[in-house]
CSV table of C-alpha atoms in Angstrom, one decimal:
chain,number,residue,atom,x,y,z
A,1,MET,CA,21.3,-16.8,0.2
A,2,GLY,CA,22.9,-18.8,-1.8
A,3,THR,CA,24.2,-18.4,-5.5
A,4,ASN,CA,21.4,-20.6,-6.9
A,5,ALA,CA,19.0,-18.1,-5.1
A,6,ARG,CA,20.6,-15.5,-6.9
A,7,THR,CA,20.9,-16.8,-10.2
A,8,ALA,CA,17.4,-18.7,-10.2
A,9,GLU,CA,14.9,-17.7,-12.9
A,10,LYS,CA,13.0,-14.7,-12.7
A,11,SER,CA,9.6,-14.8,-12.1
A,12,GLY,CA,6.7,-12.2,-11.4
A,13,SER,CA,5.0,-9.8,-13.5
A,14,ASP,CA,5.8,-6.6,-15.6
A,15,ASP,CA,2.5,-5.2,-14.9
A,16,VAL,CA,2.5,-5.9,-11.2
A,17,GLU,CA,6.0,-4.1,-11.0
A,18,ARG,CA,4.7,-1.2,-12.9
A,19,LEU,CA,1.5,-0.7,-11.0
A,20,SER,CA,3.8,-1.4,-7.7
A,21,GLY,CA,6.3,1.1,-8.9
A,22,SER,CA,9.3,-1.0,-9.0
A,23,PRO,CA,12.7,1.0,-8.7
A,24,VAL,CA,15.0,-0.2,-11.6
A,25,GLU,CA,17.5,-1.4,-8.4
A,26,ALA,CA,14.8,-3.6,-6.9
A,27,ARG,CA,15.2,-5.7,-10.3
A,28,GLN,CA,17.3,-8.1,-8.8
A,29,ALA,CA,15.5,-11.8,-9.1
A,30,TRP,CA,15.4,-12.9,-5.3
A,31,PHE,CA,14.9,-11.4,-1.8
A,32,THR,CA,15.8,-12.6,1.5
A,33,ILE,CA,13.1,-11.5,4.1
A,34,GLY,CA,15.8,-9.1,6.0
A,35,ASP,CA,16.0,-7.6,2.3
A,36,LEU,CA,12.2,-6.8,2.2
A,37,ALA,CA,11.8,-6.2,5.8
A,38,ARG,CA,14.5,-3.3,5.4
A,39,GLU,CA,13.1,-2.2,1.9
A,40,PHE,CA,9.8,-2.0,3.2
A,41,ASP,CA,10.5,-0.6,6.7
A,42,VAL,CA,8.2,-4.2,7.9
A,43,THR,CA,8.9,-6.8,10.6
A,44,LEU,CA,10.1,-10.1,9.9
A,45,ARG,CA,6.9,-11.3,11.5
A,46,THR,CA,4.6,-8.9,9.4
A,47,LEU,CA,6.3,-10.7,6.5
A,48,ARG,CA,5.4,-14.0,7.8
A,49,PHE,CA,1.9,-13.1,8.8
A,50,TYR,CA,1.3,-12.2,5.2
A,51,GLU,CA,2.4,-15.5,4.0
A,52,ASP,CA,0.1,-16.8,6.7
A,53,LYS,CA,-2.2,-14.9,4.8
A,54,GLY,CA,-1.3,-16.2,1.4
A,55,LEU,CA,-0.1,-12.7,0.3
A,56,LEU,CA,3.2,-13.5,-0.4
A,57,ASN,CA,4.0,-17.2,-1.2
A,58,PRO,CA,8.1,-17.6,-1.2
A,59,ARG,CA,9.9,-20.7,-1.6
A,60,ARG,CA,11.9,-22.0,0.9
A,61,GLU,CA,15.9,-22.9,1.0
A,62,GLY,CA,16.1,-25.0,4.1
A,63,LEU,CA,15.4,-22.6,6.7
A,64,ASN,CA,15.3,-19.3,4.6
A,65,ARG,CA,12.7,-17.7,2.5
A,66,ILE,CA,13.0,-16.3,-0.6
A,67,TYR,CA,11.4,-13.4,-2.1
A,68,ASN,CA,10.6,-13.5,-6.2
A,69,ARG,CA,10.4,-10.1,-8.2
A,70,ARG,CA,6.3,-11.1,-7.9
A,71,ASP,CA,6.4,-11.4,-4.1
A,72,ARG,CA,7.7,-8.2,-3.9
A,73,ALA,CA,5.3,-6.5,-6.0
A,74,ARG,CA,2.5,-7.8,-4.0
A,75,LEU,CA,4.1,-6.7,-1.1
A,76,LYS,CA,4.3,-3.1,-2.2
A,77,LEU,CA,0.6,-3.8,-3.6
A,78,VAL,CA,-0.2,-4.9,-0.3
A,79,LEU,CA,1.2,-2.5,2.2
A,80,MET,CA,-0.2,0.4,-0.5
A,81,GLY,CA,-3.9,-1.2,-0.2
A,82,LYS,CA,-3.5,-1.3,3.6
A,83,ARG,CA,-2.6,2.5,4.0
A,84,VAL,CA,-5.6,3.5,1.6
A,85,GLY,CA,-8.1,1.7,3.6
A,86,PHE,CA,-8.6,-2.0,2.0
A,87,SER,CA,-8.5,-4.9,5.0
A,88,LEU,CA,-6.1,-7.4,3.8
A,89,THR,CA,-9.2,-10.0,2.6
A,90,GLU,CA,-9.8,-7.5,-0.1
A,91,ILE,CA,-6.3,-7.2,-1.2
A,92,LYS,CA,-6.1,-11.5,-1.0
A,93,GLU,CA,-9.4,-11.0,-3.6
A,94,VAL,CA,-7.7,-8.7,-6.0
A,95,LEU,CA,-4.0,-10.5,-6.4
A,96,ASP,CA,-5.5,-13.8,-6.4
A,97,LEU,CA,-7.5,-13.0,-9.5
A,98,TYR,CA,-3.8,-12.1,-11.0
A,99,ASP,CA,-3.4,-16.1,-11.4
A,100,LEU,CA,-6.4,-16.3,-13.7
A,101,LYS,CA,-5.7,-16.8,-17.2
A,102,ASP,CA,-7.7,-14.5,-18.8
A,103,ASN,CA,-4.8,-12.0,-19.6
A,104,GLN,CA,-5.5,-10.3,-16.0
A,105,LEU,CA,-8.5,-8.3,-17.4
A,106,THR,CA,-11.0,-10.1,-14.4
A,107,GLN,CA,-8.7,-8.8,-12.2
A,108,LEU,CA,-8.3,-5.0,-13.7
A,109,ARG,CA,-11.7,-4.8,-13.8
A,110,VAL,CA,-12.1,-6.0,-10.1
A,111,ALA,CA,-9.6,-4.1,-8.8
A,112,LEU,CA,-10.3,-0.7,-10.9
A,113,LYS,CA,-14.5,-1.1,-9.3
A,114,LYS,CA,-12.7,-1.9,-5.7
A,115,PHE,CA,-10.4,1.6,-6.3
A,116,ASN,CA,-13.3,3.9,-7.2
A,117,GLU,CA,-15.2,2.6,-4.4
A,118,GLN,CA,-12.4,3.3,-2.1
A,119,ILE,CA,-12.2,6.8,-3.9
A,120,GLY,CA,-15.6,7.2,-2.9
A,121,VAL,CA,-14.9,6.0,1.0
A,122,LEU,CA,-11.6,8.2,1.6
A,123,GLU,CA,-13.4,11.1,-0.1
A,124,ALA,CA,-16.4,10.8,2.6
A,125,GLN,CA,-14.1,10.4,5.0
A,126,LYS,CA,-12.2,13.1,4.1
A,127,ARG,CA,-15.3,15.4,4.0
A,128,ASP,CA,-15.9,14.3,7.5
A,129,CYS,CA,-12.7,14.9,9.0
A,130,GLU,CA,-12.9,18.4,7.1
A,131,LEU,CA,-16.4,19.1,9.1
A,132,ALA,CA,-14.9,18.0,12.2
A,133,LEU,CA,-12.2,20.1,12.1
A,134,ASP,CA,-14.1,22.9,11.1
A,135,GLU,CA,-16.3,22.3,14.2
A,136,LEU,CA,-13.4,21.7,16.6
A,137,LYS,CA,-11.9,24.9,15.3
A,138,THR,CA,-15.2,27.0,16.0
A,139,THR,CA,-15.2,25.0,19.7
A,140,VAL,CA,-11.7,26.0,20.7
A,141,GLY,CA,-12.1,29.8,19.5
A,142,GLN,CA,-15.4,30.1,21.5
A,143,VAL,CA,-13.4,28.4,24.7
A,144,ALA,CA,-10.5,30.1,23.9
A,145,ASP,CA,-13.3,33.3,24.2
A,146,MET,CA,-14.5,32.3,27.5
A,147,ILE,CA,-11.6,32.1,28.9
A,148,LYS,CA,-10.2,35.6,28.0
A,149,THR,CA,-13.9,36.7,29.1
A,150,ARG,CA,-13.5,35.2,32.5
A,151,GLU,CA,-9.7,36.2,32.9
A,152,LYS,CA,-10.8,40.1,32.9
A,153,THR,CA,-13.8,39.9,35.1
A,154,ARG,CA,-11.2,37.7,37.7
A,155,ASN,CA,-9.0,41.0,37.6
């Protein structure tokens, strides 16, 4: 990456970085595709895919992609959104609202609504998983008892 890329004007949002939990040491202005791939343990193909989907918008320096702090923060939010069950379309809808000129109130309200809805979805899934685990444990106990009984009658 060239000197111009590292010394170029900073861009990105402190709000997006605060929400994404950016560490102080990651406050450099520019990142290569390799930098982000290593930091977030994703493939180069994943980053190019997110770019194709409009989730990231690196600038180009020749054939090189140069990501700014805003792209880095967006990537962190994309990965968090995926981890908690949002689709890429839902993530993009929230991230795209960031560009509105309303002090991010629209984005924040939409995000809060979607986050609360997803909490409900995940809590329901958690209840379903706990029930399934209880049923499976009961079944394991019953099968183990059946094996013991049959082994005793065999001997």
